[in-house]
Coordinates of C-alpha atoms in Angstrom, one line a residue:
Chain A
X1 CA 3.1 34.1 -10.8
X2 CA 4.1 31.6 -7.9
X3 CA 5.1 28.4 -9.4
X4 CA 2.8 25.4 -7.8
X5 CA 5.9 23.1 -9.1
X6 CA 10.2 23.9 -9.5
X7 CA 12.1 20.9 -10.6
X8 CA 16.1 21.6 -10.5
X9 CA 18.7 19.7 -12.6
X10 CA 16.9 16.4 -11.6
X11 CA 18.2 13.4 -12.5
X12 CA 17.6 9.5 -12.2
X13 CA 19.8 6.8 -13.1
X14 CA 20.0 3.5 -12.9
X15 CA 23.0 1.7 -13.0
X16 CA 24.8 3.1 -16.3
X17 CA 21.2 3.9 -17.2
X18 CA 20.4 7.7 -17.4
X19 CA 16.3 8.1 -17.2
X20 CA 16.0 11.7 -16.4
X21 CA 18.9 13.6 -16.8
X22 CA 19.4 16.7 -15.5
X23 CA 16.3 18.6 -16.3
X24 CA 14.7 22.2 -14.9
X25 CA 11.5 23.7 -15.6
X26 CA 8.8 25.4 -13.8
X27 CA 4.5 25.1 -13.7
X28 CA 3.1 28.4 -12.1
X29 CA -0.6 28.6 -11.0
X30 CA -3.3 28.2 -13.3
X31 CA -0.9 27.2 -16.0
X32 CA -1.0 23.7 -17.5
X33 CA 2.0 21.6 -19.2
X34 CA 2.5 19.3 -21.2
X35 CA 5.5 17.0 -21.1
X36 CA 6.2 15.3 -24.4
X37 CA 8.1 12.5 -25.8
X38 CA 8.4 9.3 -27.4
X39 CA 8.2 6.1 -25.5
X40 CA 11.0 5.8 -22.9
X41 CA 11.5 9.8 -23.0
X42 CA 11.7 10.2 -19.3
X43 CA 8.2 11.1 -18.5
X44 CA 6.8 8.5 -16.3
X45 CA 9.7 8.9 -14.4
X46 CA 9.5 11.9 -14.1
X47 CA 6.3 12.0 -12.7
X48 CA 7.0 9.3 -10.0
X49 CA 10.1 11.1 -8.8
X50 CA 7.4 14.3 -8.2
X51 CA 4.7 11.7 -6.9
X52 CA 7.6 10.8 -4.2
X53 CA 7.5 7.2 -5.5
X54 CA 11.0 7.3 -6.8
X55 CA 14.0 8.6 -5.5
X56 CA 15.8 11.4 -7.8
X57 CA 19.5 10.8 -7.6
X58 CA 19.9 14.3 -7.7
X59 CA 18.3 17.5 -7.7
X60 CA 15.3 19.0 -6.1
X61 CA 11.5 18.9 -6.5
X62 CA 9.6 21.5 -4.8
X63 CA 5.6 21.6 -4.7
X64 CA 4.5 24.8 -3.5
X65 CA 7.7 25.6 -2.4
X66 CA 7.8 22.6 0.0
X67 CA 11.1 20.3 -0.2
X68 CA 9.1 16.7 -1.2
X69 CA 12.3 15.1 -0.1
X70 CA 12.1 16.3 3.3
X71 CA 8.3 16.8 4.0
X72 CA 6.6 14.0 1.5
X73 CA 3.3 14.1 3.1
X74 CA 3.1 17.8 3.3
X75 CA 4.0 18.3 0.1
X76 CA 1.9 15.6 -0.9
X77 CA -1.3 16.8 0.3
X78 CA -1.3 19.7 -2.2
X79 CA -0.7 17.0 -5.1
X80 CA -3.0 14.5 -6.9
X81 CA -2.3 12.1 -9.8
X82 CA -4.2 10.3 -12.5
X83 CA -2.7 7.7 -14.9
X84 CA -3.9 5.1 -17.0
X85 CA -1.5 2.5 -15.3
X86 CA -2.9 3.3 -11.6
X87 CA -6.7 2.3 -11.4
X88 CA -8.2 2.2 -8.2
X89 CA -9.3 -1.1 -6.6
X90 CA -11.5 -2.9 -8.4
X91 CA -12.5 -4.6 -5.3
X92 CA -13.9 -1.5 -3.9
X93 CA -17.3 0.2 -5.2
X94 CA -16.9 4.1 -6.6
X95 CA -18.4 5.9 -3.4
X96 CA -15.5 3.2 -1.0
X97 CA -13.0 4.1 -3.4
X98 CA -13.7 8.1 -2.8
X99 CA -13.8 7.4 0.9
X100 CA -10.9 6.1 1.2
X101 CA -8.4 8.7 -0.6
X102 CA -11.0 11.7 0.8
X103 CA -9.5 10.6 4.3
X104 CA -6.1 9.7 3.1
X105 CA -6.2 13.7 1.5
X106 CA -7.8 14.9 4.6
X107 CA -10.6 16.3 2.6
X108 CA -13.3 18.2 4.9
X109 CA -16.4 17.8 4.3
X110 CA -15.9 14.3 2.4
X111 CA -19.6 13.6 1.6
X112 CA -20.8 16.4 -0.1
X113 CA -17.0 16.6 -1.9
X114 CA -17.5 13.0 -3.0
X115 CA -21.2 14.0 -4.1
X116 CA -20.7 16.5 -6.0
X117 CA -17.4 14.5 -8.2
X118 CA -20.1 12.3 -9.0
X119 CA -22.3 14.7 -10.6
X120 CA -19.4 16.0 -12.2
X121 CA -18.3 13.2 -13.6
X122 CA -21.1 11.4 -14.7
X123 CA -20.2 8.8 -11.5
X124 CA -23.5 9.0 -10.1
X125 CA -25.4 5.8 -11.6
X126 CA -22.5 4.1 -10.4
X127 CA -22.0 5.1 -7.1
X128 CA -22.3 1.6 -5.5
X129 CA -20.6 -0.3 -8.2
X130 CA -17.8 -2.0 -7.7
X131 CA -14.8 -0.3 -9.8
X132 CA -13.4 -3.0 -11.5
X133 CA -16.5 -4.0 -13.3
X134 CA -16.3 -0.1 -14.8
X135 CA -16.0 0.2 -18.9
X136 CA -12.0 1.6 -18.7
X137 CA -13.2 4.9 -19.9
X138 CA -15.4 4.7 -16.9
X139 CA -12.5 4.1 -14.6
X140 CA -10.4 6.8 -16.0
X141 CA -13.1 9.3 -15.3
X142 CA -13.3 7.7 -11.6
X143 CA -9.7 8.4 -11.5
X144 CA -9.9 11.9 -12.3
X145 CA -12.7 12.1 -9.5
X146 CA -10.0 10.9 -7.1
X147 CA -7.3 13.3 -8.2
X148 CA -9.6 16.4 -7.8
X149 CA -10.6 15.5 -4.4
X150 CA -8.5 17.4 -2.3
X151 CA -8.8 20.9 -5.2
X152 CA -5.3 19.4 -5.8
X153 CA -3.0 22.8 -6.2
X154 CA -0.2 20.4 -8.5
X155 CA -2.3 17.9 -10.7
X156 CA -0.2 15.0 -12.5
X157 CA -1.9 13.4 -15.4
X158 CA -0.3 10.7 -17.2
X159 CA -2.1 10.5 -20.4
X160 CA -5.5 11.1 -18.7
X161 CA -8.0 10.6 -22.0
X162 CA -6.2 8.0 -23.4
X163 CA -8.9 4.8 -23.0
X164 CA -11.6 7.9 -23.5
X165 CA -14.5 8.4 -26.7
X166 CA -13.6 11.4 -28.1
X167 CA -16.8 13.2 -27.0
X168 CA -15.7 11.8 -23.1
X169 CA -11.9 13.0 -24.0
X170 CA -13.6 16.5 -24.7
X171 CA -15.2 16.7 -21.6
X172 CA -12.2 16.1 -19.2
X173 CA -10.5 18.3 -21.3
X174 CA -13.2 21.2 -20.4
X175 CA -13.0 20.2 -16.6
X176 CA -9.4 20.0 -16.1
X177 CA -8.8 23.5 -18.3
X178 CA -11.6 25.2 -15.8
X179 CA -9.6 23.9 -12.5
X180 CA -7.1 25.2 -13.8
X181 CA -8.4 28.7 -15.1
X182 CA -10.9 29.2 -12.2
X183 CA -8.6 27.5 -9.3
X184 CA -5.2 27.8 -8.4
X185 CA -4.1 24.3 -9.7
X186 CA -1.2 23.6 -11.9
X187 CA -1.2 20.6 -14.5
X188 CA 1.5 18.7 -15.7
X189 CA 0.2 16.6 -18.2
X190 CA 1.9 13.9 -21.0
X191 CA 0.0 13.0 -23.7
X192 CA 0.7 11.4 -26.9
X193 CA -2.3 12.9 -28.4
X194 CA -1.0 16.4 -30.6
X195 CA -4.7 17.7 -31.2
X196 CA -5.2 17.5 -27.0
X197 CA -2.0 18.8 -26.4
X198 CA -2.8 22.3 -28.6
X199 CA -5.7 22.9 -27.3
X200 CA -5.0 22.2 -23.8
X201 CA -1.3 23.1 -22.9
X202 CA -0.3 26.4 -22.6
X203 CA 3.3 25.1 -22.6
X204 CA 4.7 22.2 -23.5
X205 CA 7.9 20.5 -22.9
X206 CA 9.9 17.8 -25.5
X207 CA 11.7 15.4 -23.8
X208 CA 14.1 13.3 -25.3
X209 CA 16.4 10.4 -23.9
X210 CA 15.8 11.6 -20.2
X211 CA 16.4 15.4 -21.7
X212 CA 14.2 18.5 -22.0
X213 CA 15.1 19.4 -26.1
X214 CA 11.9 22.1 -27.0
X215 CA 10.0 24.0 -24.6
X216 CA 7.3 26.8 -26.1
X217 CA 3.7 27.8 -26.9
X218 CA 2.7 24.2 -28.2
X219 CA 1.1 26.7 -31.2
X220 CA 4.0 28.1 -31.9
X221 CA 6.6 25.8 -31.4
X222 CA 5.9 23.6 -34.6
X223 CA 6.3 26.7 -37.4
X224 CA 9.4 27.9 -35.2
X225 CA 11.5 24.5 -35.8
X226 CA 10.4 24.8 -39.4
X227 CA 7.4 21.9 -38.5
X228 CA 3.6 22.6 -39.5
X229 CA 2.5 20.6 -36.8
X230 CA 2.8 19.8 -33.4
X231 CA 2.9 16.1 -34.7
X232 CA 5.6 16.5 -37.1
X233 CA 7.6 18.3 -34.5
X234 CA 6.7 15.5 -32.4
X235 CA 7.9 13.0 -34.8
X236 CA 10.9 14.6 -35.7
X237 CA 11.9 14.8 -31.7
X238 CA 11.3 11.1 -31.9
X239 CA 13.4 10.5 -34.8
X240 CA 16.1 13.3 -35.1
X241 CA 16.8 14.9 -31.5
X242 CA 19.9 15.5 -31.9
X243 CA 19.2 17.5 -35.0
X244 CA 16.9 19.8 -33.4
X245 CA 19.1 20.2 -29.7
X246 CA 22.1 21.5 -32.6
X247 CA 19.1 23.7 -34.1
Chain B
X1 CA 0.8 10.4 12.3
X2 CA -2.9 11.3 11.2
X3 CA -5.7 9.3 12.6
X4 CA -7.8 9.8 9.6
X5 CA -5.0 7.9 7.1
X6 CA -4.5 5.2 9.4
X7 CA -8.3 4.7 9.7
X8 CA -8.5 4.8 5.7
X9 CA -6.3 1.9 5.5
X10 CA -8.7 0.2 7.9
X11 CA -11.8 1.0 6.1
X12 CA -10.4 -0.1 3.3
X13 CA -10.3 -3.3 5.0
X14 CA -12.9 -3.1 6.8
X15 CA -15.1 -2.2 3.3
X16 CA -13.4 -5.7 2.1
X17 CA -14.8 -8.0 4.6
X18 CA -18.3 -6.5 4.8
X19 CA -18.8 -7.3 1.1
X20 CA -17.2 -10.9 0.7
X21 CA -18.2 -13.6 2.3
X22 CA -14.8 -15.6 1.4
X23 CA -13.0 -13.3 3.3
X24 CA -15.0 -13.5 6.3
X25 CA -15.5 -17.1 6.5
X26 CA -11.8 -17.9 7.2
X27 CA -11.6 -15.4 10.0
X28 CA -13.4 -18.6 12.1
X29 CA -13.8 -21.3 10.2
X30 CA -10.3 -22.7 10.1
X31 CA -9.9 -22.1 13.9
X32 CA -13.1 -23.3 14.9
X33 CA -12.1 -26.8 13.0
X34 CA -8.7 -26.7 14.9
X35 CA -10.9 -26.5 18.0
X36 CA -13.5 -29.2 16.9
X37 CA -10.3 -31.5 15.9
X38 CA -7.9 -30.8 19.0
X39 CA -10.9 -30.7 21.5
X40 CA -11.3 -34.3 20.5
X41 CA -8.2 -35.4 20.6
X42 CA -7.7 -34.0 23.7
X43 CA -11.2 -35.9 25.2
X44 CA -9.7 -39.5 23.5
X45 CA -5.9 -38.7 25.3
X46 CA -7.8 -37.5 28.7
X47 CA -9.6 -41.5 28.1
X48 CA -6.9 -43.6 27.4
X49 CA -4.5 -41.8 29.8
X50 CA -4.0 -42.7 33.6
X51 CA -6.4 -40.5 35.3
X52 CA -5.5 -37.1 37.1
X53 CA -3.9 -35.0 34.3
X54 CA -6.5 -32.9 31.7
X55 CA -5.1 -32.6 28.3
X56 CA -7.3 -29.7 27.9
X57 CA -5.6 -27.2 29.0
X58 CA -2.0 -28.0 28.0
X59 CA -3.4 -28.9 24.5
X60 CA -6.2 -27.8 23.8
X61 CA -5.1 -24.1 25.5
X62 CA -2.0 -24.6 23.2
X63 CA -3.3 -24.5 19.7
X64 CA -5.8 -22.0 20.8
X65 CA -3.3 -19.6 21.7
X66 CA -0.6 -21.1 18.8
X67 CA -3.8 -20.2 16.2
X68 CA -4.2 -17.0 17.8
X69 CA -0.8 -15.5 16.7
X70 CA -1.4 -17.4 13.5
X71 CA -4.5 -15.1 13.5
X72 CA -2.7 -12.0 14.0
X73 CA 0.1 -12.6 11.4
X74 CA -2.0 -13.3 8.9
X75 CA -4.0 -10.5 9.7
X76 CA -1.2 -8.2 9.1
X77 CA -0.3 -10.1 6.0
X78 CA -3.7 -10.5 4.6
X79 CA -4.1 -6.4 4.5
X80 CA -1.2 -6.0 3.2
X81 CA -1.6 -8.7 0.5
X82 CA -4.5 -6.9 -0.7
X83 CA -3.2 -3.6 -1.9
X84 CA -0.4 -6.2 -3.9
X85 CA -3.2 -8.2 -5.1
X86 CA -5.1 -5.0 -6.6
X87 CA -2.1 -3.3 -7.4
X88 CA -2.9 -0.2 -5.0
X89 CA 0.7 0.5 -4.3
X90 CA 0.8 3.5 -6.8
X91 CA -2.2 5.0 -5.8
X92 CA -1.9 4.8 -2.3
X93 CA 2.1 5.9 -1.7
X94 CA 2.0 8.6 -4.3
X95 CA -0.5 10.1 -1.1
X96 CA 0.5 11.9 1.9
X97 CA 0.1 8.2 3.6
X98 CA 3.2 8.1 5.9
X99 CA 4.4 4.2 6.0
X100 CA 3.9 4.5 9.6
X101 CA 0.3 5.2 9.4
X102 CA -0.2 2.5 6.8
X103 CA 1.7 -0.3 8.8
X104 CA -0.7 1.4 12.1
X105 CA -3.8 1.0 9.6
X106 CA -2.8 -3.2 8.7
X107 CA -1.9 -4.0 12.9
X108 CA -5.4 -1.9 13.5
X109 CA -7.2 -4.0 10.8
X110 CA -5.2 -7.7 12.6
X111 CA -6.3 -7.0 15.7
X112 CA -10.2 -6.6 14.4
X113 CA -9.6 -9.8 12.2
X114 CA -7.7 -12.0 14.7
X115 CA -10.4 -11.1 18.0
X116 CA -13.2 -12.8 15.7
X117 CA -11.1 -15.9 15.7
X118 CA -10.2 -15.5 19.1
X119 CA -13.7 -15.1 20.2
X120 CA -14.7 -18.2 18.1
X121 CA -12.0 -20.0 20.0
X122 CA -13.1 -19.2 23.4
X123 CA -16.7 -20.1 22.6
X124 CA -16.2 -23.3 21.4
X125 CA -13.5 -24.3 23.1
X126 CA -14.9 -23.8 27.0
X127 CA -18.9 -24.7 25.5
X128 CA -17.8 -27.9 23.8
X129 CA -14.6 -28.8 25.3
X130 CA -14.8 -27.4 28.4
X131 CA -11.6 -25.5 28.6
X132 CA -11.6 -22.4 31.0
X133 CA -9.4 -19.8 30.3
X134 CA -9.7 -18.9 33.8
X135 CA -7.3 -21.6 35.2
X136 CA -4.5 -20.0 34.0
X137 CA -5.4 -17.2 35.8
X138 CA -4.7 -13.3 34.7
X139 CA -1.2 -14.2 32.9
X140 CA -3.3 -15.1 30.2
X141 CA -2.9 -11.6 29.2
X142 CA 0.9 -11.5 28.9
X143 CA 0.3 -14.9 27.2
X144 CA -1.9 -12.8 25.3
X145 CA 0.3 -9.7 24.5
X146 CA 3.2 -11.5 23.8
X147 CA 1.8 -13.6 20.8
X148 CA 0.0 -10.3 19.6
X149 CA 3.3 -8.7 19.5
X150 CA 4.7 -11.8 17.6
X151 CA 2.6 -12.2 15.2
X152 CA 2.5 -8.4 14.3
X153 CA 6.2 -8.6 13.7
X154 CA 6.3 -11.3 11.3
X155 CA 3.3 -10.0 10.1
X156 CA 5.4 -7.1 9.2
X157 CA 8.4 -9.0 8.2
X158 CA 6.3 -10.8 5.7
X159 CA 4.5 -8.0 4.1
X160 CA 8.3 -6.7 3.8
X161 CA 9.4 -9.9 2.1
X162 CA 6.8 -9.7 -0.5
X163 CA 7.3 -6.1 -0.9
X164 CA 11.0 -6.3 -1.7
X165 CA 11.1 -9.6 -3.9
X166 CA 7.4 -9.4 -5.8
X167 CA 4.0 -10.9 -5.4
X168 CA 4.8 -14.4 -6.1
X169 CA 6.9 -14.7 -2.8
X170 CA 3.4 -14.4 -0.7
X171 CA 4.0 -18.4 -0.5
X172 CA 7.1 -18.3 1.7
X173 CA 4.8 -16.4 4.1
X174 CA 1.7 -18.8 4.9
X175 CA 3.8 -21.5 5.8
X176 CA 6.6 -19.3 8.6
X177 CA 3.8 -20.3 11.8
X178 CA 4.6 -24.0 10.6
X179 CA 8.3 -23.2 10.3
X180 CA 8.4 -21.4 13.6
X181 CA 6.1 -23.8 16.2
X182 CA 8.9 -27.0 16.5
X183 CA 11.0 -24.1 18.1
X184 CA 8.3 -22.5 20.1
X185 CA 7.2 -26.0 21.8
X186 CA 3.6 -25.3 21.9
X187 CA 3.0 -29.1 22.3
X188 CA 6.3 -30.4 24.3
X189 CA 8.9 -29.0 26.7
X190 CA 11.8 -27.3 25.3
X191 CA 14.1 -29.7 26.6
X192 CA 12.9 -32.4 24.2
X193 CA 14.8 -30.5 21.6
X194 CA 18.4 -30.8 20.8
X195 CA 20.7 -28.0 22.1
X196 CA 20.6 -26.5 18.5
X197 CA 17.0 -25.8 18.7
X198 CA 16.9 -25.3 22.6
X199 CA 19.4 -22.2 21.7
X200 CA 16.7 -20.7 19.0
X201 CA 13.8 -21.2 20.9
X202 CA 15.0 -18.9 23.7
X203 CA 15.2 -16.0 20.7
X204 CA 11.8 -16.4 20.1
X205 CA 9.0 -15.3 22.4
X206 CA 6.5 -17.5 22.5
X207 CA 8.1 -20.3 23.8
X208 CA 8.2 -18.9 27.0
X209 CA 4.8 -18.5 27.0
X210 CA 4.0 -21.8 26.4
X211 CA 6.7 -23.3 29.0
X212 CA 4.8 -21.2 31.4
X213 CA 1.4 -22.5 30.0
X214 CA 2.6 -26.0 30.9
X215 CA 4.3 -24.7 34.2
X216 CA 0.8 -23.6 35.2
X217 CA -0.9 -26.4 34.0
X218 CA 1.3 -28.8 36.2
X219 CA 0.1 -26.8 38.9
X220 CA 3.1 -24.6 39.4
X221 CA 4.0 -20.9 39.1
X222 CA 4.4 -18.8 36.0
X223 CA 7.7 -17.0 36.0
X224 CA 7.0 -13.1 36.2
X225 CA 10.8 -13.0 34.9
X226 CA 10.5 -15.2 32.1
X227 CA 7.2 -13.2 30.9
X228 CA 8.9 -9.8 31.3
X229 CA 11.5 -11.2 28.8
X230 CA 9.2 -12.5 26.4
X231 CA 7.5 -9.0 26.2
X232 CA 10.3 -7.5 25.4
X233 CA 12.0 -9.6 23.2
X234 CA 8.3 -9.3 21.2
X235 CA 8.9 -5.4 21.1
X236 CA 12.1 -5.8 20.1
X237 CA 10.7 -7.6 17.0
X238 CA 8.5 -5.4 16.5
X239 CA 10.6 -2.6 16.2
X240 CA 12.5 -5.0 14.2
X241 CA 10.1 -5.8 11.8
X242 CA 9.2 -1.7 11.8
X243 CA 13.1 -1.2 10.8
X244 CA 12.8 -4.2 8.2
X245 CA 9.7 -2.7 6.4
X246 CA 10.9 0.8 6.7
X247 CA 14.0 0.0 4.8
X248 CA 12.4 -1.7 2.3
X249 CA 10.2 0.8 1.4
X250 CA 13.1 3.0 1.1
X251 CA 14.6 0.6 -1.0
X252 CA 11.6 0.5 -3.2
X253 CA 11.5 3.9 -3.7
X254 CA 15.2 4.0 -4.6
X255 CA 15.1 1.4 -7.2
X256 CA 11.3 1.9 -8.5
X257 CA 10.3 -1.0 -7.6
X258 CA 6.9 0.8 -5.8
X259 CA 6.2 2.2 -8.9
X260 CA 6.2 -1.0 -11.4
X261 CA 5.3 -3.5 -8.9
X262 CA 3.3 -5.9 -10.8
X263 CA 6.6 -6.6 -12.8
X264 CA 8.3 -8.0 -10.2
X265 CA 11.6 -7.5 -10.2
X266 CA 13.7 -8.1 -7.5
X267 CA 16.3 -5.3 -8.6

């Protein structure tokens, strides 16, 4: 399998600081990951030194085997993102909003795209509404729209379902799983929510103090480190890492 | 560079204005009252003065092109402000946007905004006021170029200010046209100022195109030289403030800053 993503011994500090330090891993086609942790972990970081809005201070991100430190936009072009802390102008309507990242992504045939993300989902009633005056569940699915415009072949989602209803949450789940199964995209995807994270990830990575501590089947991994659930191994990373990187 | 970024950031811009009234109306409506107010008291100098020299066009023409390049810096700014204002930084850098294509996109949307106001000027300034561009004859264009060029450099050197030290430092911005016109002499000769000032105003370009506006207006000669300098020196600050952005940026992405904006730190 061709990985869509390599990170190499990346690390980011600042000052005395150390955010990320000196992970490695992999996300091959079709394969989605979830990177876990408690607050602080690393993650968001980690995501915005692969986003190319924050320079690693060493190491090497490669997206479809391009160097993102020296071709950004190339590399770039094959990513998307969604997070809860990036909505898209509120001062533009839904349809402006696609416009403007469907040209900014190159996408062809930009109508029919932005059309049919609509349908998908459930942005068609609001078409011409102005994003900001979206419900925040409505928002996060508009960002989702976004990052599936250009069939993204790396897809970054920073705790995509968390403002969702659960029935909503279910959905995205469903649509991000097929683009994954039935395209060639690979997910990287943090979440704080266990249940999601099983039945989504088909690997998951524990981060710790800037450090990747567990990596594993996300059903597995729990009864492995002596854990019944992906929560209590979740906890327990929180609370005890160094415990588990001596186990 | 990619056309079709470059005209995103535009459309962007462009979708902006077409559905707010508030940010149309200033386009023309605070030049048009500099007109109304200056073409007056240019009429009440032209009465109380000895007959045989016209205010008009060393005044009036004066704040029309002074406005003009306020226009265009603004312009640049005013894009720029809105992608700090709804906190489109993330979104739009974590794209394949190069920061040349964006900085192309927020001159592109400038030179749309700032030809309303000029167009507003013109009107109301030669149907009112009776100003006619035409007496200065075709060096209104360098005139012209060279305030463009200004005003998209500090335009540029703005947007980099608030970009490196957070949103709240948008108000050291409005006022740098104020800060920058006792050196420019749009209203007097250069000479009137002390050495000091006399030394500054020949780094910046637009006071030589408003010694040459008064050169022409006392019926004299423009000075091609004096014009060819003035365009350069404007491309050189334009390059500068190209450098001054670029290395922001990278200092942005360096320290994070791009990516937690809103916070504004000024690590």
């Amino acid at each position: 399998m061709r990985n869509v993503l390599s990170v190499a011994n990346l690390s980011k500090k600042y000052g005395d600081t150390i955010a990320v330090d000196g992970i490695s891993f992999e996300i091959g086609r079709r394969e989605i990951v979830g990177l876990l942790g408690p607050n602080g972990a690393g993650k968001t970081t980690t995501i915005n030194m692969i986003l190319g809005v924050l320079e690693p201070t060493s190491g090497s991100i490669r997206i479809e085997d391009i160097d993102i430190a020296k071709q950004r936009s190339r590399a770039l072009s094959v990513t998307n993102f969604a997070a809860v802390y990036a909505p898209l102008p509120g001062n533009l309507t839904v349809y402006q909003n696609l416009r403007v990242f469907g040209l900014i992504y190159g996408v062809k045939q930009l109508p029919e795209r932005i059309e049919s993300l609509l349908q998908q989902f459930d942005l068609k009633q609001f078409r011409d509404t102005k994003a900001g005056v979206l419900s925040s569940g409505e928002q996060t699915r508009l960002c989702l729209a976004k990052a599936m415009l250009n069939d993204p072949h790396l897809l970054l989602l920073d705790e995509p379902t968390a403002s969702l209803d659960p029935a909503t949450a279910r959905d995205i789940r469903t649509k991000i799983r097929s683009c994954a199964t039935h395209g060639f995209c690979g997910v990287l995807w943090t979440s704080h929510n266990m249940y999601e994270v099983e039945e989504v990830c088909d690997r998951v990575l524990f981060l710790s103090r800037g450090r990747i501590l567990l990596e594993g089947d996300p059903k597995r991994l729990p009864h492995e480190h002596g854990k019944s659930t992906l929560e209590e191994l979740f906890i327990a990373v929180a609370r005890e890492p160094l415990a588990l990187e001596r186990a | 560079m990619k056309l079709n970024r470059t005209f995103a950031v535009v459309l962007r811009h462009f979708y902006l204005m077409r559905g707010s009234p508030a940010r149309v109306l200033p386009l023309f409506a605070w030049v048009g009252i500099d007109m109304v107010l200056w073409g007056f008291i240019t009429k009440y100098l032209n009465a109380i003065t000895s007959a045989g020299f016209d205010f008009i066009p060393v005044l009036l023409g004066a704040v029309l092109l002074w406005d003009f390049f306020i226009r265009v810096m603004h312009g640049v700014t005013m894009a720029f402000l809105e992608d700090v204002w709804s906190r489109n930084f993330l979104n739009f850098f974590a794209t394949p946007l190069e920061i040349s294509e964006y900085v192309t996109g927020l001159v592109l949307s400038s030179i749309a905004t700032s030809s309303i106001g000029l167009i507003v000027m013109l009107v109301l300034a030669s149907a009112v006021f009776g100003l006619s561009f035409l007496s200065y004859g075709a060096v209104v264009l360098p005139f012209l170029l060279v305030l463009f060029l200004f005003g998209v450099s500090l335009g540029i050197i703005g947007a980099g200010i608030v970009l490196r030290f957070g949103p709240a430092t948008e108000w050291f911005i409005w006022p740098i046209p104020a800060l920058v016109s006792p050196f420019a002499g749009v209203f007097y000769p250069i000479t009137t100022l002390p050495k000091w000032m006399q030394v500054v105003s020949r780094l910046l370009p637009p006071s030589y195109v408003f010694e040459n506006l008064r050169a022409i207006v006392s019926g004299g000669a423009a000075s091609a030289t004096a014009l060819i300098w003035a365009v350069a020196f404007a491309v050189v600050y334009v390059f500068l403030g190209c450098w001054i952005f670029a290395r922001v940026y990278r200092h942005t992405v360096r320290t994070g800053l791009i990516a937690r904006y809103s916070a504004e730190t000024v690590s």
